[in-house]
Amino acid sequence: MISFNLFVLPFSLGLIYLLYMIARWWYKWISALNPNDKTRFRNGLFSPRFFSAVKEVFLESLIHRKMFKRNALMGYMHMSFALGWFLLIILGNIESRIYSTTHINPPYYPIFLKFFIHDKTVLWFEIYTVPGFFRFIMDLLLLFILSGLALAIVKRSKSRWFGMTRTTHYQLTDKVALTCLWLIFPVRLFAESFTDGYYGGGGGFVTQHLGNLLVLIFQEASQHIAYMLWWTYSLVLGIFFVTLPFSRYWHIPTEILLIFFRHFGIKPQAGHSSFSDVEIGACSRCGVCIDVCQLGVAAHVHDIQAVYFIRSVRDEQVNRDITLRCLVCGRCQQSCPVGIQTDSLRLIERNIFSGSLQSDFGYLPPKTPRQASIVYFAGCMTHLTPGILRAIKGIFLQAGVNYLFLDEQGSVCCGRPMLLSGKHDQAMKLMEANRQLILATQAETLVTSCPICYRMFIEMYDLPMQVVHHSQYILELIKTGKIPLQTHYKKVAYHDPCDLGRGSHVYHAPRELLAKVSDLVHVKNEYEDALCCGGSLGLYTLNPKKRNMVTKNALDILMANQPEIIATACPLCKKTFAKLSDVEVLDIAEMVYPAIPDKTQVTA
Amino acid sequence: MMKRGIVIGGGIAGVTAASALAKLGIEVALLEKEPEVGGHLRNWDRLFPSRRKSTEVLQFLTKQINSTISIHTNQKVVSIQEKHGHFVVETEKGLIVEGDSILLATGFELFDASKKEEYGYGIYENVITSVELERMFQDGKGILTQQGTIPKRIGFIHCVGSRDEKVGHLYCSKVCCVTGVKQAIEIKETIPEAEVFGFYMDLRMFDRYFEEMYFEAQQQWGINFIRGRLSECSENPDHSILVKVEDTLTSRPLRMTVDLLVLLVGFIPSAETNQLASMLEIPIGEDGFLEPVDEHTLTNSAQHPGVFLAGALKGPVCISETFADARATAVQMAAYLNPY
Amino acid sequence: MKDFGYSIRKDRQIDYDKNDKRVLHYLEKHEPSILTCIACGSCTATCSAGNFSDFNIRLVQTLFRRGETEPLKLEIRKCMLCGKCQLVCPRGVNMRNMILAIQTAIDKLK
């Protein structure tokens, strides 16, 4: 006979609805992939990448590894809910199959098992291992989840303990879903306890003892209360499932699909795509991106952070100001526990909101520069920092480098500033003009002083030559003995430029170089966690005063260990900091050049 | 008992105020951080608009000093204590001066032109500041490039460090325009065959005989003025300087090679003044200069009883204004010390 | 009106009364820093695009101020958005957003 009671209906209907919604949306997203990505998806399903994706789903969606790395309490809280509930379902299923009297095992059966089966005989294997294995383990898992719930309640008022100073606001559906989620496990605890207590058996070390106590108090009414609680349990589960697709918890099924997409090699596009839709859905609204955003922390701009931006895109409330007011420094992307590529999402919207600009660079003359094996490209901004140019020219002269200064008479922009406006196609026009110019030199090595150009040359130009930032090139000159150094060892704080560090993962060459000529002091925010100088070309709409606040804040952090010099490797960072710094701001090249002894004189 | 005043700063404002106080019968102590009084005036060769020698004004200034003023040079103030309207000032060297009122006349600093990196000061040898040009005039060895040649073409860049959000100084320094015109004329006096260009945004000839001097610069000396702000410059192999501006009147970019480029550096608030202000809790304005009690009616009194302000610590001023302001401040202070 | 027998050539004259200043009004709202330009020309002098063409970003500002929308449409297409102008502007005019906002305003005119 199939065990059934009316109260299982809210749960069952809710579950059916949720599964339907997941299936519907997954189907929609997968079928909207472009033909190439569809092939990637199909091939991925039958490749080892499938298993690597499953592994990541397990590590990120259940264990929450990235969360743990950020903050242990935060990681534990998420793990207890996700992994705890997951194991409760798996073990509950096994338990119910073992104890079930029928062959049919409807989904609600393991959930409400204790209602249907009160008497659980000790199984043969339990006699030799742990008597009441399932009763014990199910109670343990319930406690595990409840400990996470306790933390979640504490987090409401003490979010700082969880490494967060600001979190997102909840919308109505979020509140309903959250309330249900919080109620599910305490209600289950009491439903099971009352039942176990009333029938005098079947409970584990928590539920049985609590049940016995409750029956002492409530006596005969216990059976009635238990029944009410089973109804409540089913109802909160059902409501949670129905509201889930409209709440922040929708990120759970979406994130799983996103992990598969990524493992199958599906990448963001220049415009809206299935990938971007899934990324938008996969945002858990956890708000980690809020605390790392310098516009919020330093300039009191509180409506543009990735989580709000993504929300506005999802709700079709996005506007020009929100879209264009962002440093595109990559800090939120770096910290996102879901790994959402927030920068590319923003550029997609920028393409829409930055107007229908159709650039015309027809004036760029086809030039035939002379051929050279080493070509130096200063970049637009470096022309405003003659100190860097003088140092580079001096270092090259001392090292006997025979090079062509490609943009001495003025640079064709690398295209990144245009790209940052979302105008991918227009940026391509600039890139192509510049690329042809570089190719015509038939260079073997292209050296640039500007990390913005460097990132573009590496990421977008597909150049058949070695591309290096001057910090890498100078380091090589030193290592090969081309330039001797006489060290001075002043205290120096190094600032990682966004496009060189997070953008291009060049962290060590500048540091190795600086270590040869200075005494590097520790900076709180460095490497991947480095701050933006505030001069970013990604930021389109912010007044200079607020921009200065971002710079001042970054400077304060750089100055914490009282360096005598702030060193960086970007002309834009240099100019931005120099405006407000009390100490000298120098490029790496300017640190190295004075350290070369016995120089021959040179014209800047 | 005789009331005693303390004047901090021995430039035009400080010395003038001290002597005026002495004439009003107040015992004055004057503290100056440099070895001699005179302030920035000592660094200037001739003064606008008449181009008289600065030494004439300096002589007038030093003649004002009489025996009732005790002058302490080489004394940099490090602390100011106040108790019941009585001030105790201590210097770096441990000198302690007491008084019933303080007059701050600590002046201004000049903008550090290397902060405008794109202008190449400190990088290109033939980019100099207006102060260095004055020193050349004072030395009397002629105007030469770093290579020892006589410059054939000289450019003056106006508004360096002033009217510039990029260096944090939105205000106009007021005296650089007229200084630039004065120095341009002096260059022509020294090297008649030289071509002289002034690159400007606006030329603010605000005071008596200034416009006339500008007129003279054009009519008599053939000095050219190009309306465009310097964006950047570079150095040619022969150490001459390539200047890039927009000739805004033809709306076209203009490039010009000059042998010597003079940056007309502006006034900036002095860091030391601001330290004193914070000791006395005197508010500092948005532009970095000190705020008096009232911008129109009480410009000589600080927002701290017994403290008075004279000269360029309240913002850019020229010499004639400084004399007048210092005397007015002295009167305010005397009235505070000996009310009728 | 009395006919004096000659008139100013239409294409030489800015007809301030008739010109459409909606682009200016849009910019006043969405990029108010444009109000502070003092036409010093440092933006044009440093301009990467101006190095290779007749593009004059300072003149662009004058064009929308006067309501000269037609030439504006063509001019802004030359901008590389490199941002050098912004780095030298003594008034902190946000010229990169200005270019994008001009285009947005022109799009709205349709």
mmCIF file of N, CA, C and O in Angstrom, chain B residues 126-128 133 143-147 149-157 183-184 187-188 191-199 222-226 236 238-245 254-262:
data_model
loop_
_atom_site.group_PDB
_atom_site.id
_atom_site.type_symbol
_atom_site.label_atom_id
_atom_site.label_comp_id
_atom_site.label_asym_id
_atom_site.label_seq_id
_atom_site.Cartn_x
_atom_site.Cartn_y
_atom_site.Cartn_z
ATOM 1 N N ASN B 126 65.974 72.987 -20.398
ATOM 2 C CA ASN B 126 65.640 74.372 -20.746
ATOM 3 C C ASN B 126 64.206 74.768 -20.419
ATOM 4 O O ASN B 126 63.674 75.727 -20.958
ATOM 5 N N VAL B 127 63.602 73.994 -19.545
ATOM 6 C CA VAL B 127 62.319 74.413 -18.981
ATOM 7 C C VAL B 127 62.620 74.952 -17.585
ATOM 8 O O VAL B 127 63.134 74.237 -16.730
ATOM 9 N N ILE B 128 62.361 76.255 -17.387
ATOM 10 C CA ILE B 128 62.667 76.871 -16.086
ATOM 11 C C ILE B 128 61.410 77.552 -15.548
ATOM 12 O O ILE B 128 60.424 77.704 -16.263
ATOM 13 N N LEU B 133 64.108 82.512 -13.620
ATOM 14 C CA LEU B 133 64.398 83.600 -14.561
ATOM 15 C C LEU B 133 64.766 84.866 -13.797
ATOM 16 O O LEU B 133 65.705 85.587 -14.165
ATOM 17 N N ILE B 143 70.843 86.149 -20.026
ATOM 18 C CA ILE B 143 69.873 85.065 -20.107
ATOM 19 C C ILE B 143 70.432 84.036 -21.078
ATOM 20 O O ILE B 143 70.598 84.307 -22.267
ATOM 21 N N LEU B 144 70.740 82.859 -20.553
ATOM 22 C CA LEU B 144 71.350 81.816 -21.382
ATOM 23 C C LEU B 144 70.605 80.502 -21.203
ATOM 24 O O LEU B 144 69.995 80.259 -20.165
ATOM 25 N N THR B 145 70.694 79.663 -22.231
ATOM 26 C CA THR B 145 70.172 78.313 -22.081
ATOM 27 C C THR B 145 71.166 77.519 -21.240
ATOM 28 O O THR B 145 72.276 77.985 -20.969
ATOM 29 N N GLN B 146 70.776 76.312 -20.873
ATOM 30 C CA GLN B 146 71.669 75.457 -20.090
ATOM 31 C C GLN B 146 72.930 75.116 -20.878
ATOM 32 O O GLN B 146 73.946 74.752 -20.310
ATOM 33 N N GLN B 147 72.827 75.235 -22.214
ATOM 34 C CA GLN B 147 73.984 74.919 -23.055
ATOM 35 C C GLN B 147 74.887 76.142 -23.225
ATOM 36 O O GLN B 147 75.895 76.076 -23.943
ATOM 37 N N THR B 149 74.052 79.023 -24.651
ATOM 38 C CA THR B 149 73.768 79.842 -25.831
ATOM 39 C C THR B 149 72.723 80.901 -25.492
ATOM 40 O O THR B 149 71.970 80.764 -24.514
ATOM 41 N N ILE B 150 72.694 81.931 -26.296
ATOM 42 C CA ILE B 150 71.665 82.963 -26.119
ATOM 43 C C ILE B 150 70.383 82.485 -26.791
ATOM 44 O O ILE B 150 70.404 82.156 -27.986
ATOM 45 N N PRO B 151 69.303 82.375 -26.055
ATOM 46 C CA PRO B 151 68.056 81.863 -26.665
ATOM 47 C C PRO B 151 67.514 82.826 -27.725
ATOM 48 O O PRO B 151 67.475 84.030 -27.514
ATOM 49 N N LYS B 152 67.120 82.235 -28.855
ATOM 50 C CA LYS B 152 66.569 83.069 -29.925
ATOM 51 C C LYS B 152 65.063 83.197 -29.784
ATOM 52 O O LYS B 152 64.450 84.154 -30.222
ATOM 53 N N ARG B 153 64.460 82.161 -29.211
ATOM 54 C CA ARG B 153 63.016 82.207 -29.042
ATOM 55 C C ARG B 153 62.674 81.716 -27.635
ATOM 56 O O ARG B 153 63.165 80.679 -27.199
ATOM 57 N N ILE B 154 61.887 82.516 -26.954
ATOM 58 C CA ILE B 154 61.546 82.182 -25.560
ATOM 59 C C ILE B 154 60.027 82.121 -25.432
ATOM 60 O O ILE B 154 59.305 82.973 -25.951
ATOM 61 N N GLY B 155 59.553 81.095 -24.759
ATOM 62 C CA GLY B 155 58.109 80.966 -24.520
ATOM 63 C C GLY B 155 57.795 81.129 -23.043
ATOM 64 O O GLY B 155 58.550 80.666 -22.187
ATOM 65 N N PHE B 156 56.689 81.826 -22.776
ATOM 66 C CA PHE B 156 56.204 81.932 -21.392
ATOM 67 C C PHE B 156 54.891 81.165 -21.296
ATOM 68 O O PHE B 156 53.989 81.364 -22.115
ATOM 69 N N ILE B 157 54.798 80.286 -20.312
ATOM 70 C CA ILE B 157 53.551 79.547 -20.115
ATOM 71 C C ILE B 157 52.840 80.122 -18.899
ATOM 72 O O ILE B 157 53.365 80.103 -17.783
ATOM 73 N N GLN B 183 58.294 90.020 -17.336
ATOM 74 C CA GLN B 183 59.517 89.263 -17.650
ATOM 75 C C GLN B 183 59.745 89.201 -19.162
ATOM 76 O O GLN B 183 60.889 89.205 -19.625
ATOM 77 N N ALA B 184 58.656 89.152 -19.928
ATOM 78 C CA ALA B 184 58.791 89.125 -21.386
ATOM 79 C C ALA B 184 59.470 90.407 -21.864
ATOM 80 O O ALA B 184 60.377 90.375 -22.704
ATOM 81 N N ILE B 187 63.119 90.317 -20.987
ATOM 82 C CA ILE B 187 63.885 89.468 -21.915
ATOM 83 C C ILE B 187 64.244 90.286 -23.162
ATOM 84 O O ILE B 187 65.388 90.281 -23.633
ATOM 85 N N LYS B 188 63.250 91.001 -23.671
ATOM 86 C CA LYS B 188 63.490 91.796 -24.875
ATOM 87 C C LYS B 188 64.517 92.911 -24.614
ATOM 88 O O LYS B 188 65.310 93.263 -25.483
ATOM 89 N N ILE B 191 67.776 90.771 -24.584
ATOM 90 C CA ILE B 191 68.108 90.185 -25.896
ATOM 91 C C ILE B 191 67.130 90.766 -26.928
ATOM 92 O O ILE B 191 66.103 90.169 -27.231
ATOM 93 N N PRO B 192 67.423 91.928 -27.464
ATOM 94 C CA PRO B 192 66.451 92.606 -28.344
ATOM 95 C C PRO B 192 66.062 91.779 -29.564
ATOM 96 O O PRO B 192 64.935 91.891 -30.062
ATOM 97 N N GLU B 193 66.974 90.909 -30.036
ATOM 98 C CA GLU B 193 66.650 90.171 -31.252
ATOM 99 C C GLU B 193 65.817 88.917 -30.978
ATOM 100 O O GLU B 193 65.384 88.232 -31.914
ATOM 101 N N ALA B 194 65.588 88.599 -29.708
ATOM 102 C CA ALA B 194 64.838 87.372 -29.385
ATOM 103 C C ALA B 194 63.362 87.523 -29.737
ATOM 104 O O ALA B 194 62.808 88.623 -29.704
ATOM 105 N N GLU B 195 62.764 86.381 -30.091
ATOM 106 C CA GLU B 195 61.307 86.342 -30.276
ATOM 107 C C GLU B 195 60.707 85.863 -28.973
ATOM 108 O O GLU B 195 61.141 84.834 -28.434
ATOM 109 N N VAL B 196 59.718 86.562 -28.477
ATOM 110 C CA VAL B 196 59.123 86.163 -27.198
ATOM 111 C C VAL B 196 57.625 85.891 -27.375
ATOM 112 O O VAL B 196 56.909 86.699 -27.972
ATOM 113 N N PHE B 197 57.182 84.746 -26.875
ATOM 114 C CA PHE B 197 55.775 84.347 -26.978
ATOM 115 C C PHE B 197 55.190 84.085 -25.602
ATOM 116 O O PHE B 197 55.843 83.474 -24.754
ATOM 117 N N GLY B 198 53.983 84.537 -25.411
ATOM 118 C CA GLY B 198 53.267 84.215 -24.172
ATOM 119 C C GLY B 198 52.077 83.345 -24.516
ATOM 120 O O GLY B 198 51.275 83.700 -25.378
ATOM 121 N N PHE B 199 51.993 82.180 -23.873
ATOM 122 C CA PHE B 199 50.847 81.277 -24.101
ATOM 123 C C PHE B 199 49.887 81.427 -22.931
ATOM 124 O O PHE B 199 50.248 81.146 -21.786
ATOM 125 N N GLY B 222 57.076 94.153 -29.215
ATOM 126 C CA GLY B 222 56.690 93.153 -30.215
ATOM 127 C C GLY B 222 56.509 91.753 -29.650
ATOM 128 O O GLY B 222 56.792 90.752 -30.306
ATOM 129 N N ILE B 223 56.053 91.705 -28.410
ATOM 130 C CA ILE B 223 55.851 90.386 -27.801
ATOM 131 C C ILE B 223 54.541 89.784 -28.322
ATOM 132 O O ILE B 223 53.526 90.470 -28.452
ATOM 133 N N ASN B 224 54.606 88.463 -28.664
ATOM 134 C CA ASN B 224 53.433 87.788 -29.237
ATOM 135 C C ASN B 224 52.669 87.051 -28.156
ATOM 136 O O ASN B 224 53.272 86.402 -27.299
ATOM 137 N N PHE B 225 51.371 87.140 -28.254
ATOM 138 C CA PHE B 225 50.553 86.371 -27.317
ATOM 139 C C PHE B 225 49.688 85.385 -28.088
ATOM 140 O O PHE B 225 49.005 85.768 -29.041
ATOM 141 N N ILE B 226 49.767 84.123 -27.694
ATOM 142 C CA ILE B 226 49.006 83.077 -28.367
ATOM 143 C C ILE B 226 48.008 82.515 -27.374
ATOM 144 O O ILE B 226 48.394 82.089 -26.269
ATOM 145 N N ASN B 236 63.892 68.412 -28.008
ATOM 146 C CA ASN B 236 64.576 68.060 -29.258
ATOM 147 C C ASN B 236 66.007 67.640 -28.944
ATOM 148 O O ASN B 236 66.532 67.958 -27.880
ATOM 149 N N ASP B 238 68.704 68.885 -29.776
ATOM 150 C CA ASP B 238 69.580 70.020 -29.432
ATOM 151 C C ASP B 238 69.153 70.706 -28.129
ATOM 152 O O ASP B 238 69.588 71.814 -27.844
ATOM 153 N N HIS B 239 68.307 70.053 -27.360
ATOM 154 C CA HIS B 239 67.825 70.539 -26.062
ATOM 155 C C HIS B 239 66.860 71.705 -26.163
ATOM 156 O O HIS B 239 66.516 72.311 -25.152
ATOM 157 N N SER B 240 66.459 72.061 -27.381
ATOM 158 C CA SER B 240 65.381 73.034 -27.475
ATOM 159 C C SER B 240 64.075 72.298 -27.149
ATOM 160 O O SER B 240 64.031 71.069 -27.110
ATOM 161 N N ILE B 241 63.026 73.074 -26.915
ATOM 162 C CA ILE B 241 61.778 72.492 -26.418
ATOM 163 C C ILE B 241 60.691 72.628 -27.481
ATOM 164 O O ILE B 241 60.492 73.710 -28.039
ATOM 165 N N LEU B 242 60.000 71.516 -27.727
ATOM 166 C CA LEU B 242 58.874 71.549 -28.663
ATOM 167 C C LEU B 242 57.583 71.681 -27.855
ATOM 168 O O LEU B 242 57.271 70.835 -27.027
ATOM 169 N N VAL B 243 56.898 72.787 -28.114
ATOM 170 C CA VAL B 243 55.703 73.129 -27.351
ATOM 171 C C VAL B 243 54.461 72.733 -28.145
ATOM 172 O O VAL B 243 54.407 72.978 -29.351
ATOM 173 N N LYS B 244 53.485 72.102 -27.489
ATOM 174 C CA LYS B 244 52.237 71.752 -28.174
ATOM 175 C C LYS B 244 51.068 72.479 -27.513
ATOM 176 O O LYS B 244 50.773 72.246 -26.349
ATOM 177 N N VAL B 245 50.435 73.356 -28.284
ATOM 178 C CA VAL B 245 49.230 74.032 -27.785
ATOM 179 C C VAL B 245 48.186 74.007 -28.898
ATOM 180 O O VAL B 245 48.485 73.615 -30.027
ATOM 181 N N LEU B 254 49.030 73.846 -32.657
ATOM 182 C CA LEU B 254 50.220 74.609 -33.026
ATOM 183 C C LEU B 254 51.428 73.986 -32.347
ATOM 184 O O LEU B 254 51.387 73.661 -31.173
ATOM 185 N N ARG B 255 52.468 73.785 -33.108
ATOM 186 C CA ARG B 255 53.731 73.301 -32.545
ATOM 187 C C ARG B 255 54.761 74.385 -32.732
ATOM 188 O O ARG B 255 54.802 75.034 -33.773
ATOM 189 N N MET B 256 55.573 74.583 -31.715
ATOM 190 C CA MET B 256 56.589 75.629 -31.812
ATOM 191 C C MET B 256 57.822 75.199 -31.040
ATOM 192 O O MET B 256 57.727 74.652 -29.941
ATOM 193 N N THR B 257 58.982 75.444 -31.637
ATOM 194 C CA THR B 257 60.231 75.156 -30.941
ATOM 195 C C THR B 257 60.715 76.424 -30.259
ATOM 196 O O THR B 257 60.751 77.489 -30.874
ATOM 197 N N VAL B 258 61.032 76.312 -28.983
ATOM 198 C CA VAL B 258 61.591 77.452 -28.257
ATOM 199 C C VAL B 258 62.918 77.017 -27.637
ATOM 200 O O VAL B 258 63.113 75.837 -27.347
ATOM 201 N N ASP B 259 63.798 77.980 -27.430
ATOM 202 C CA ASP B 259 65.094 77.641 -26.830
ATOM 203 C C ASP B 259 65.020 77.636 -25.310
ATOM 204 O O ASP B 259 65.803 76.965 -24.644
ATOM 205 N N LEU B 260 64.081 78.416 -24.809
ATOM 206 C CA LEU B 260 63.908 78.496 -23.362
ATOM 207 C C LEU B 260 62.407 78.593 -23.091
ATOM 208 O O LEU B 260 61.710 79.368 -23.743
ATOM 209 N N LEU B 261 61.945 77.778 -22.146
ATOM 210 C CA LEU B 261 60.525 77.817 -21.802
ATOM 211 C C LEU B 261 60.407 78.215 -20.338
ATOM 212 O O LEU B 261 60.993 77.566 -19.461
ATOM 213 N N VAL B 262 59.667 79.285 -20.099
ATOM 214 C CA VAL B 262 59.534 79.801 -18.729
ATOM 215 C C VAL B 262 58.127 79.485 -18.215
ATOM 216 O O VAL B 262 57.138 79.854 -18.840
#
